[in-house]
Short mmCIF file of C-alpha atoms and ligand atoms in Angstrom, two decimals:
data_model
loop_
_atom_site.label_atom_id
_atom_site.label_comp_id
_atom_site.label_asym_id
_atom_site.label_seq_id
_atom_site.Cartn_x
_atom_site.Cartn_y
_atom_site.Cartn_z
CA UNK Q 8 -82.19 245.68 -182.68
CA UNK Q 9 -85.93 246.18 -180.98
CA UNK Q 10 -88.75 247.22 -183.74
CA UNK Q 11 -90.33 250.78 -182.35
CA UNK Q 12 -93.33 250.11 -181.39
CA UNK Q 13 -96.35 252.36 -183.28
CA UNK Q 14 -99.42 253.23 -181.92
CA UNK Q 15 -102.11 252.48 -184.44
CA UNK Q 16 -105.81 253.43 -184.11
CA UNK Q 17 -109.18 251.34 -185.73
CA UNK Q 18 -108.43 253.68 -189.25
CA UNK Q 19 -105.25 252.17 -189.89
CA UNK Q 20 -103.35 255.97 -188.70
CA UNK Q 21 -100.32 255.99 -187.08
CA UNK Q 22 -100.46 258.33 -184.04
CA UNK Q 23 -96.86 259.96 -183.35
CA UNK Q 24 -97.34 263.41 -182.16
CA UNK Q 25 -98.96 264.51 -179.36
CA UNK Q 26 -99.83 267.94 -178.16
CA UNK Q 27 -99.57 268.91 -174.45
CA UNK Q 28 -101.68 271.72 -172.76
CA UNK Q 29 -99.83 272.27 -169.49
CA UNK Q 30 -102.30 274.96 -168.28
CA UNK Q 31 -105.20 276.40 -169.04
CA UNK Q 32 -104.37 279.75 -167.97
CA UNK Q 33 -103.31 282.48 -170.08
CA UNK Q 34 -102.45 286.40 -169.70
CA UNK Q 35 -104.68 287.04 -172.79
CA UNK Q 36 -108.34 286.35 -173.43
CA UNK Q 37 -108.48 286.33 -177.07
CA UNK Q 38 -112.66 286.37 -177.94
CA UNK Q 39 -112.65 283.42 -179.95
CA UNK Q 40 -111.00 281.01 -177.60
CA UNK Q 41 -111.92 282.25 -174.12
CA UNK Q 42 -115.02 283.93 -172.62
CA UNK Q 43 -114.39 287.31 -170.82
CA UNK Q 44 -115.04 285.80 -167.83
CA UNK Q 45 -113.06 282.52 -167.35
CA UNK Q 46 -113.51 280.06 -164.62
CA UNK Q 47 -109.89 278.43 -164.67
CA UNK Q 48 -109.15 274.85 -163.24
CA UNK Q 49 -107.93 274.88 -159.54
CA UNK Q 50 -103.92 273.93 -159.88
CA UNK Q 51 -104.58 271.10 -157.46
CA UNK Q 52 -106.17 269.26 -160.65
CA UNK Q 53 -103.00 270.16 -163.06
CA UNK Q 54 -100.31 267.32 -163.82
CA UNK Q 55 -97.72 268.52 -162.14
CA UNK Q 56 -95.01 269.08 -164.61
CA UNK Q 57 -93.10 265.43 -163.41
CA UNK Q 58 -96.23 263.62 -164.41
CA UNK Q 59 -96.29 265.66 -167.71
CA UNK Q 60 -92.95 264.66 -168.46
CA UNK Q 61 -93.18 261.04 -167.44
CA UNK Q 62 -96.84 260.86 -169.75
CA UNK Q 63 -94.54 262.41 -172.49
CA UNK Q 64 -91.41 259.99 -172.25
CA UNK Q 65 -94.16 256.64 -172.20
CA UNK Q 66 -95.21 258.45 -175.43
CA UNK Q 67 -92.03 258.02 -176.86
CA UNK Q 68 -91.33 255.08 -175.95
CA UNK Q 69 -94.22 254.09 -177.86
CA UNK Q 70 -93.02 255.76 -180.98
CA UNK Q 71 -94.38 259.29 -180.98
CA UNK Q 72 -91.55 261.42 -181.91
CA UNK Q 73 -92.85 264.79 -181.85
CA UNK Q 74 -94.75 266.77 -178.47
CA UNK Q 75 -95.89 270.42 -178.87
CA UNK Q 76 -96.09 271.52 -175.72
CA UNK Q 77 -99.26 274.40 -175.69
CA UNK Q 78 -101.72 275.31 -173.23
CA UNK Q 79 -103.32 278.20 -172.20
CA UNK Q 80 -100.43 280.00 -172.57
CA UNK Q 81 -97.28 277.31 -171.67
CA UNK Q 82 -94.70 279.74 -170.90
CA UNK Q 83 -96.78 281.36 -167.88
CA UNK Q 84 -96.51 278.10 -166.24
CA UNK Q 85 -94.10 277.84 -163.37
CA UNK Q 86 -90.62 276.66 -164.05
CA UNK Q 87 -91.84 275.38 -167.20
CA UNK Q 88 -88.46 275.40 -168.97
CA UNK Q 89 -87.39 272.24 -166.00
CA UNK Q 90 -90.22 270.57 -168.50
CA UNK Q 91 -88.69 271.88 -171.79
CA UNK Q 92 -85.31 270.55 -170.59
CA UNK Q 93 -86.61 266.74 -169.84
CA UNK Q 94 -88.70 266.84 -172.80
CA UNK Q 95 -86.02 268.01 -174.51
CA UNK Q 96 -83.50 265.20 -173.58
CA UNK Q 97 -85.78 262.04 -173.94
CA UNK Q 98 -83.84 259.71 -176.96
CA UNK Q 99 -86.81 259.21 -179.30
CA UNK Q 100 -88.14 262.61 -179.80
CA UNK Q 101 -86.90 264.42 -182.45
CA UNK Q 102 -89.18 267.69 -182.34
CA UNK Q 103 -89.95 269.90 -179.76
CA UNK Q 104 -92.31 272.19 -180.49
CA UNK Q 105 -94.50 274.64 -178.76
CA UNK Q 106 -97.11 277.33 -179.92
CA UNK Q 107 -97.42 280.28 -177.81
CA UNK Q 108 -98.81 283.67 -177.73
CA UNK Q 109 -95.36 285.36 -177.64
CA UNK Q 110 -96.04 287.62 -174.45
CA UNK Q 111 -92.89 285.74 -172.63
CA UNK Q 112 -90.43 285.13 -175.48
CA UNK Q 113 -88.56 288.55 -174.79
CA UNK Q 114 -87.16 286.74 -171.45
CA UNK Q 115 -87.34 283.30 -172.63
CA UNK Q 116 -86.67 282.48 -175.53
CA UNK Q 117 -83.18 281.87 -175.24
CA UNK Q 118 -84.08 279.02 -172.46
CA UNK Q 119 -86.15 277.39 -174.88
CA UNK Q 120 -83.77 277.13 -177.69
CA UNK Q 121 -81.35 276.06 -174.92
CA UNK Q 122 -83.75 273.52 -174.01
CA UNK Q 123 -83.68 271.93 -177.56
CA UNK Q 124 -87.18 273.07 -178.78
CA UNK Q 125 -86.87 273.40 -182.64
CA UNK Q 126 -89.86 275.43 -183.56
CA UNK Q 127 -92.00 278.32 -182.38
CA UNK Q 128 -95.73 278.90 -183.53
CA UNK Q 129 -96.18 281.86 -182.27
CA UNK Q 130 -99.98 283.70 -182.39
CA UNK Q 131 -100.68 286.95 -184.06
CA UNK Q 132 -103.48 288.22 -185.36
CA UNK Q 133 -103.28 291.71 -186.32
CA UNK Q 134 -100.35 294.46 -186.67
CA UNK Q 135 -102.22 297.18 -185.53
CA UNK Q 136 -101.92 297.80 -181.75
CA UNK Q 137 -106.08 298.69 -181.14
CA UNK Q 138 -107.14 295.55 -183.32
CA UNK Q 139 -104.82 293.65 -181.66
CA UNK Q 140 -106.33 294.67 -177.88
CA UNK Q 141 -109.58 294.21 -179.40
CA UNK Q 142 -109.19 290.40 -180.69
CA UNK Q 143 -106.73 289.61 -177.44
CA UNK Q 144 -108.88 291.75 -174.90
CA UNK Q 145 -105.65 292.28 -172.94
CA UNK Q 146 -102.60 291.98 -175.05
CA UNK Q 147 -99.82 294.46 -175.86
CA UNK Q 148 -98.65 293.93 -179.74
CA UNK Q 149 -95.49 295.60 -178.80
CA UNK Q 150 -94.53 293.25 -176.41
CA UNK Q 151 -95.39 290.22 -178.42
CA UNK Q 152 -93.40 292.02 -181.35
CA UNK Q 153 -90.12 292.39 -179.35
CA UNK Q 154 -90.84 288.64 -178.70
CA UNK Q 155 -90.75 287.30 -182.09
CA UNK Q 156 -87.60 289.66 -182.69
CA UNK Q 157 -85.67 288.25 -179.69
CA UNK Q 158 -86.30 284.56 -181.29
CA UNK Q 159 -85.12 285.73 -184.00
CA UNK Q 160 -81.86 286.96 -182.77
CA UNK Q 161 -81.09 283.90 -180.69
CA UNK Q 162 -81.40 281.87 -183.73
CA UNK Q 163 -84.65 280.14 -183.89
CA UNK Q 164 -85.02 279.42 -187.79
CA UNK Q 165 -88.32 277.81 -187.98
CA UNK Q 166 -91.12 280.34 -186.88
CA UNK Q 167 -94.68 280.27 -187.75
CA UNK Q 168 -97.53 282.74 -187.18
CA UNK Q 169 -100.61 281.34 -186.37
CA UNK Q 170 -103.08 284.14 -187.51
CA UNK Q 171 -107.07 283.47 -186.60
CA UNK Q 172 -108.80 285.36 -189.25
CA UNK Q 173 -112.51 287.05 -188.31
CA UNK Q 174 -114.56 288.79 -190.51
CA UNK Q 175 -114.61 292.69 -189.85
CA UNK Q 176 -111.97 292.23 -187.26
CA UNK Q 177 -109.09 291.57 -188.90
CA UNK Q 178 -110.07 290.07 -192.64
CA UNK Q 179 -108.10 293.40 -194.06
CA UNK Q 180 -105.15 292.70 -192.61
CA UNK Q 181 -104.00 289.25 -194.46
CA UNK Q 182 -101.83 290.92 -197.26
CA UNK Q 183 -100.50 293.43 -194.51
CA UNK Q 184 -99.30 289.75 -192.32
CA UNK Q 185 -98.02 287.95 -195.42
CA UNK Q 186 -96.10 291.25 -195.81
CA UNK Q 187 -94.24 290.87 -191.84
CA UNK Q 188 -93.43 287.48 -192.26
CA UNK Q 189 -91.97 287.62 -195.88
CA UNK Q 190 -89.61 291.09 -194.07
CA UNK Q 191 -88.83 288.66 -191.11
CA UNK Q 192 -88.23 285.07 -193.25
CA UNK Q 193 -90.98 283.56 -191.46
CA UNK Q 194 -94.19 281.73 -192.39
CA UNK Q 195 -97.66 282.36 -191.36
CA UNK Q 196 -100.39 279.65 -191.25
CA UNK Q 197 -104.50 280.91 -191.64
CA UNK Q 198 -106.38 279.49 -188.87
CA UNK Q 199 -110.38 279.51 -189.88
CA UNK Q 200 -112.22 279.71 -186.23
CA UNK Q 201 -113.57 276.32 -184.73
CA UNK Q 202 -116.72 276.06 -182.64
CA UNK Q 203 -115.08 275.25 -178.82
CA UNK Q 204 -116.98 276.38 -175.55
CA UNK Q 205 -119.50 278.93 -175.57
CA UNK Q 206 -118.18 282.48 -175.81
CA UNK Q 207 -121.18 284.52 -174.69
CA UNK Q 208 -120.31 288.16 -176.80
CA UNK Q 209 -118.87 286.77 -179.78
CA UNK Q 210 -121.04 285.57 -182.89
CA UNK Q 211 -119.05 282.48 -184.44
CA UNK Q 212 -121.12 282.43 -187.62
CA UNK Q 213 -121.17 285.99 -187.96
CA UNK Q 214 -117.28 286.38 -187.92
CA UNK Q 215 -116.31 283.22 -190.16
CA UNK Q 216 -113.72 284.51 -192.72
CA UNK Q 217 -113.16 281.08 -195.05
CA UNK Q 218 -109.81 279.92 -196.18
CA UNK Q 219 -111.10 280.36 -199.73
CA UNK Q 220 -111.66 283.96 -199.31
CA UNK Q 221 -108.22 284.35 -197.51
CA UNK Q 222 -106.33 283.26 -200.51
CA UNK Q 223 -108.48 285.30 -202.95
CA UNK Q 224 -107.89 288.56 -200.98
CA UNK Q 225 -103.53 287.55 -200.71
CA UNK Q 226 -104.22 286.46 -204.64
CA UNK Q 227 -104.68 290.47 -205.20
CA UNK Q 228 -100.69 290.78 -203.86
CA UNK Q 229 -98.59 287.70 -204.34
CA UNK Q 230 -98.75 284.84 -206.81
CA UNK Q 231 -99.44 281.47 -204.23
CA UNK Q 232 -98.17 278.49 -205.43
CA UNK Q 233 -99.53 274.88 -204.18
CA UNK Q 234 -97.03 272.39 -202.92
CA UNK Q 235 -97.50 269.27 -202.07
CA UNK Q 236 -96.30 269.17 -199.09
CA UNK Q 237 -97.55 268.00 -195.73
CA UNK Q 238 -96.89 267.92 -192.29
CA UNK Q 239 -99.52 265.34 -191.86
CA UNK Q 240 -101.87 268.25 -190.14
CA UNK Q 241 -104.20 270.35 -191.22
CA UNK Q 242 -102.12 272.78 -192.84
CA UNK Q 243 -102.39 273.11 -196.52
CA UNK Q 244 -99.33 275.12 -197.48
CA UNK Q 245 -98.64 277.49 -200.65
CA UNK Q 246 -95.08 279.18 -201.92
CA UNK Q 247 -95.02 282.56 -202.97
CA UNK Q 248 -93.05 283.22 -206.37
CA UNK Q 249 -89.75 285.23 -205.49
CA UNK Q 250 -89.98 284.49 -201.44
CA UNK Q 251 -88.70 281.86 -198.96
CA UNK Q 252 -92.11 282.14 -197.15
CA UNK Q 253 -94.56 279.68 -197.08
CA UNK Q 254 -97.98 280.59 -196.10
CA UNK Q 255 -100.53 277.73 -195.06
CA UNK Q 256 -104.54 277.40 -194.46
CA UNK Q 257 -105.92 275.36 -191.75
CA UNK Q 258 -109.56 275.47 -192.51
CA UNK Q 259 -111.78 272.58 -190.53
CA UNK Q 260 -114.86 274.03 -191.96
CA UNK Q 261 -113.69 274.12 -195.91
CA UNK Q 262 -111.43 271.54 -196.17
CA UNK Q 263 -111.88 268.02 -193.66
CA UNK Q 264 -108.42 266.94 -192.60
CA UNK Q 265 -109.28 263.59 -190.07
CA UNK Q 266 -108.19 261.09 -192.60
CA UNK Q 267 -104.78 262.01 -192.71
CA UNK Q 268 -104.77 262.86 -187.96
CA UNK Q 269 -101.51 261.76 -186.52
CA UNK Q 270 -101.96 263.66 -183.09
CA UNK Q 271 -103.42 263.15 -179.87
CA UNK Q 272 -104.18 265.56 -177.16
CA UNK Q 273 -103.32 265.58 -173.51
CA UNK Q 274 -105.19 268.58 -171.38
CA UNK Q 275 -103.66 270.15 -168.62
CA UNK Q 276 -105.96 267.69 -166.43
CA UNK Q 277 -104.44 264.78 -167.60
CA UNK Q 278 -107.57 264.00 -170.07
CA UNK Q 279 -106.23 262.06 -173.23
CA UNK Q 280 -108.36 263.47 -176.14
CA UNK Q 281 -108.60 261.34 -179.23
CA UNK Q 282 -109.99 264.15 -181.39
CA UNK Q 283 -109.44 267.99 -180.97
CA UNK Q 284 -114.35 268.01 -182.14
CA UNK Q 285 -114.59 264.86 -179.73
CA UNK Q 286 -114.85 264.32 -176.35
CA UNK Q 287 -113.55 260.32 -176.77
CA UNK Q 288 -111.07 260.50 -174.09
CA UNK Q 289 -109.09 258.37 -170.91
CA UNK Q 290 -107.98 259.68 -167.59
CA UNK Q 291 -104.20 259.38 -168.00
CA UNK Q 292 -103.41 261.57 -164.39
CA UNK Q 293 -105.79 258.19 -162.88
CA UNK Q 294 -103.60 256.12 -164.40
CA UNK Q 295 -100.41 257.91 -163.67
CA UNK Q 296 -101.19 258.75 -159.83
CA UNK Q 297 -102.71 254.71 -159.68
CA UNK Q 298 -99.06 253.56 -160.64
CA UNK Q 299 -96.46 255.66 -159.36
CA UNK Q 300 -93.63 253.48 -160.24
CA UNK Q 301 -94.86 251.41 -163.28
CA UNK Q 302 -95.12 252.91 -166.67
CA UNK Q 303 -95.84 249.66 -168.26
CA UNK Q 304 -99.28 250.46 -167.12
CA UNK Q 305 -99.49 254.07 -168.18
CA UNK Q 306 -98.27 252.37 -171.66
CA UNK Q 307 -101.23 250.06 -171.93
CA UNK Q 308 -103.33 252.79 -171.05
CA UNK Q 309 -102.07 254.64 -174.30
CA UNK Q 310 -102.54 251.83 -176.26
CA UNK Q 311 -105.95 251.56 -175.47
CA UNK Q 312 -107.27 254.21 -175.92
CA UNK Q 313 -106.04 254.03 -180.06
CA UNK Q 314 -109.45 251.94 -179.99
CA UNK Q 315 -111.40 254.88 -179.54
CA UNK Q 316 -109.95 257.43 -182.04
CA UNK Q 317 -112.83 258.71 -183.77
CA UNK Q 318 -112.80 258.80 -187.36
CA UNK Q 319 -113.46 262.62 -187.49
CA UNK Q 320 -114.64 266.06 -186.14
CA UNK Q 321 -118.13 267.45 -187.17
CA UNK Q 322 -117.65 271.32 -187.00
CA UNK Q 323 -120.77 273.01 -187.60
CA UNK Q 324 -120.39 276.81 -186.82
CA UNK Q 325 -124.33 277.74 -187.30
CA UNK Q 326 -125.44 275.41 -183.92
CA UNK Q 327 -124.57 275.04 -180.71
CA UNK Q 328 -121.28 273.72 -180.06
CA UNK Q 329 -121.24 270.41 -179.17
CA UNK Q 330 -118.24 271.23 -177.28
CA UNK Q 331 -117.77 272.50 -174.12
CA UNK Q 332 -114.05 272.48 -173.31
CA UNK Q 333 -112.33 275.82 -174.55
CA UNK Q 334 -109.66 275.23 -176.88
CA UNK Q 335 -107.08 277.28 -173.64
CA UNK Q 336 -108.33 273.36 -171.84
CA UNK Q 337 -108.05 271.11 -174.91
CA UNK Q 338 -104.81 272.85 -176.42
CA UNK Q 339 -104.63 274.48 -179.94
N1 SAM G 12 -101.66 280.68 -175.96
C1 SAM G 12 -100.96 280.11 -177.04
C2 SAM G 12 -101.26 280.82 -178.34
O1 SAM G 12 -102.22 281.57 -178.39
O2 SAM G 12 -100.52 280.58 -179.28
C3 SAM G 12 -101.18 278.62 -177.21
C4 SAM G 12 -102.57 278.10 -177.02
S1 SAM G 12 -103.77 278.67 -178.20
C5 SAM G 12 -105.22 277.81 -177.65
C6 SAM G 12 -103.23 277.81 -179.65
C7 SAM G 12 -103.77 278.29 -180.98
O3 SAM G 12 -105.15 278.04 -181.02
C8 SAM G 12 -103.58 279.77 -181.22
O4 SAM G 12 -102.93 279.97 -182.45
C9 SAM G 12 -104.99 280.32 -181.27
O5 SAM G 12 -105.10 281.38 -182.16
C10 SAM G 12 -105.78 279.10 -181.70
N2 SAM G 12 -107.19 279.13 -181.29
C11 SAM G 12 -107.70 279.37 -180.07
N3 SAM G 12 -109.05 279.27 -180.09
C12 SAM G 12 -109.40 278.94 -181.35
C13 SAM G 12 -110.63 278.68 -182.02
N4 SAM G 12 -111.78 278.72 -181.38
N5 SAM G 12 -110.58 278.35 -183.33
C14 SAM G 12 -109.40 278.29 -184.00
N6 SAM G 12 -108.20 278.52 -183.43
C15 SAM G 12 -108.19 278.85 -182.14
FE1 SF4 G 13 -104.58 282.71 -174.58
FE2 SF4 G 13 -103.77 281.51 -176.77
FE3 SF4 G 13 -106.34 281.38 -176.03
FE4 SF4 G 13 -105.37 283.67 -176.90
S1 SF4 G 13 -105.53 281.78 -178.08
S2 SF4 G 13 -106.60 283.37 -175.05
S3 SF4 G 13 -103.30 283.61 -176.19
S4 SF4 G 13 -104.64 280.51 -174.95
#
């Protein structure tokens, strides 16, 4: 029997996931990840969704066994599922993931189970329907609601909220979310804002809500109990005596997770990002559209660039970001 190979970087971590933005288009504009006015990438410079799912088999074949596919919002993309459903069948995966911001899930989320994705992150950041246009710009709560019902009722089991939590925008809400996931059996991860492209109305500073002071505020309602459990990310997750729910903090600011990164990042563009607060990164579409027909290449392109993993991120929300790229680009 072959050994997998494992892709390795200079710190000794084993990189198997790998997170796919395959646009960076969305039908919201939420204010801490896009500006209200957003020049978007012309779709001549995409991946189509062939090279996507060629980049993602390589990956596999190189021992990552788990893509989330994200964007932008992913399920705007045209005939996305055809992606879902190659991802989907390639041997050495054995997650499927994607995070998404709901809007679509009414019509599609029986195609994605279909497809063989396991898990849904799905975005929400507030329950009430004039918060939730505020934070979104655009979005319809209702809609996004009858979303997370409908993959409910075609039998995803494994659903997480992603909630981004701003100070005076939605900081009274956390007990109210903790609340709607315990009534629909579903778990809800804290998401403390990160510093990516300039968003011209919106004060990062000003709105930073800390993990710390998330738990205090739920520690008023529910009794959180630490586990030790990890997903290898940045998630630090927490039981809640008498429920199934788990409820998790990703906090970049409070609590630096790079020693334990696993993941890589491909943009929609074909840019393979070492590190979500880096711009270390290799032109994979190049490499891809160089060698139509050899993926040994594409390979050795993806095992080269483990040299330049950076050891960490350096988030500081009180200067300028240092980066440009929006997360809609990089993929959350
Ligand atoms: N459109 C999909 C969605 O919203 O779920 C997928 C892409 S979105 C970029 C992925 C995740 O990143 C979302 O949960 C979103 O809340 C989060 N996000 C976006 N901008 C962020 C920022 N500046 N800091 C922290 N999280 C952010
Ligand atoms: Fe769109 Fe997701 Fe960014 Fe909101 S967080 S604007 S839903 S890509």
């Amino acid at each position: 029997m072959s050994v997998q190979e494992q892709l390795v970087d200079n710190f000794s971590r084993v990189v198997n996931y790998v997170r796919i933005s395959v646009t960076d288009r969305c039908d919201f504009r939420c204010i801490y990840c896009m500006d209200d006015e957003m020049k978007f990438i012309p779709r001549a410079q995409l991946l189509t969704l062939e090279e996507i799912a060629r980049i993602g088999k390589a990956f596999t074949e190189l021992g990552v066994n788990k893509i989330r596919i994200t964007g932008g919002e992913p399920l705007i993309r045209r005939n996305i599922i055809k992606l879902f459903n190659d991802l989907g069948a390639l041997p050495g995966l054995k997650e499927l993931v994607t995070t998404t911001n709901g809007s679509q899930l009414e019509a599609m989320a029986q195609q994605l189970k279909d497809a063989g994705v396991k898990r849904l992150n799905i975005s929400l950041d507030s329950l009430d329907a004039n918060k939730f246009k505020r934070i979104t710009r655009v979005g319809d709560l209702n809609k996004v609601l009858d979303g997370i019902d409908t993959a409910l009722a075609v039998g995803f089991k494994k659903i997480k909220i992603n909630a981004v939590i701003l100070k005076n925008r939605n900081h009274d809400e956390v007990v109210d979310l903790v609340n709607y996931v315990i009534d629909k059996g579903i778990d809800i991860s804290f998401i403390e804002e990160m510093p990516l492209g300039v968003i011209g109305d919106h004060d990062r500073a000003e709105a930073y809500y800390s993990s710390d002071e998330i738990r205090r505020d739920l520690e008023s309602s529910f009794e959180l109990i630490p586990t030790t459990e990890t997903t290898a990310g940045p998630s630090k997750y927490y039981k809640l005596t008498g429920h199934n729910t788990r409820v998790g903090f990703i906090s970049p600011h409070s609590h630096n997770f790079c020693d334990q990164c696993n993941r890589v990042r491909l943009t929609c563009e074909g840019r393979l990002l070492l590190c979500l607060g880096q711009e270390h990164s290799v032109d994979l579409r190049k490499v891809v559209r160089a060698h139509p027909d050899n993926d040994e290449a594409l390979k050795q392109a993806i095992r080269d660039a483990m040299s330049i993993k950076p050891k960490g991120h350096d988030f500081n929300l009180n200067e300028k970001p240092i980066i440009f790229r929006h997360m809609n680009v990089t993929g959350g």
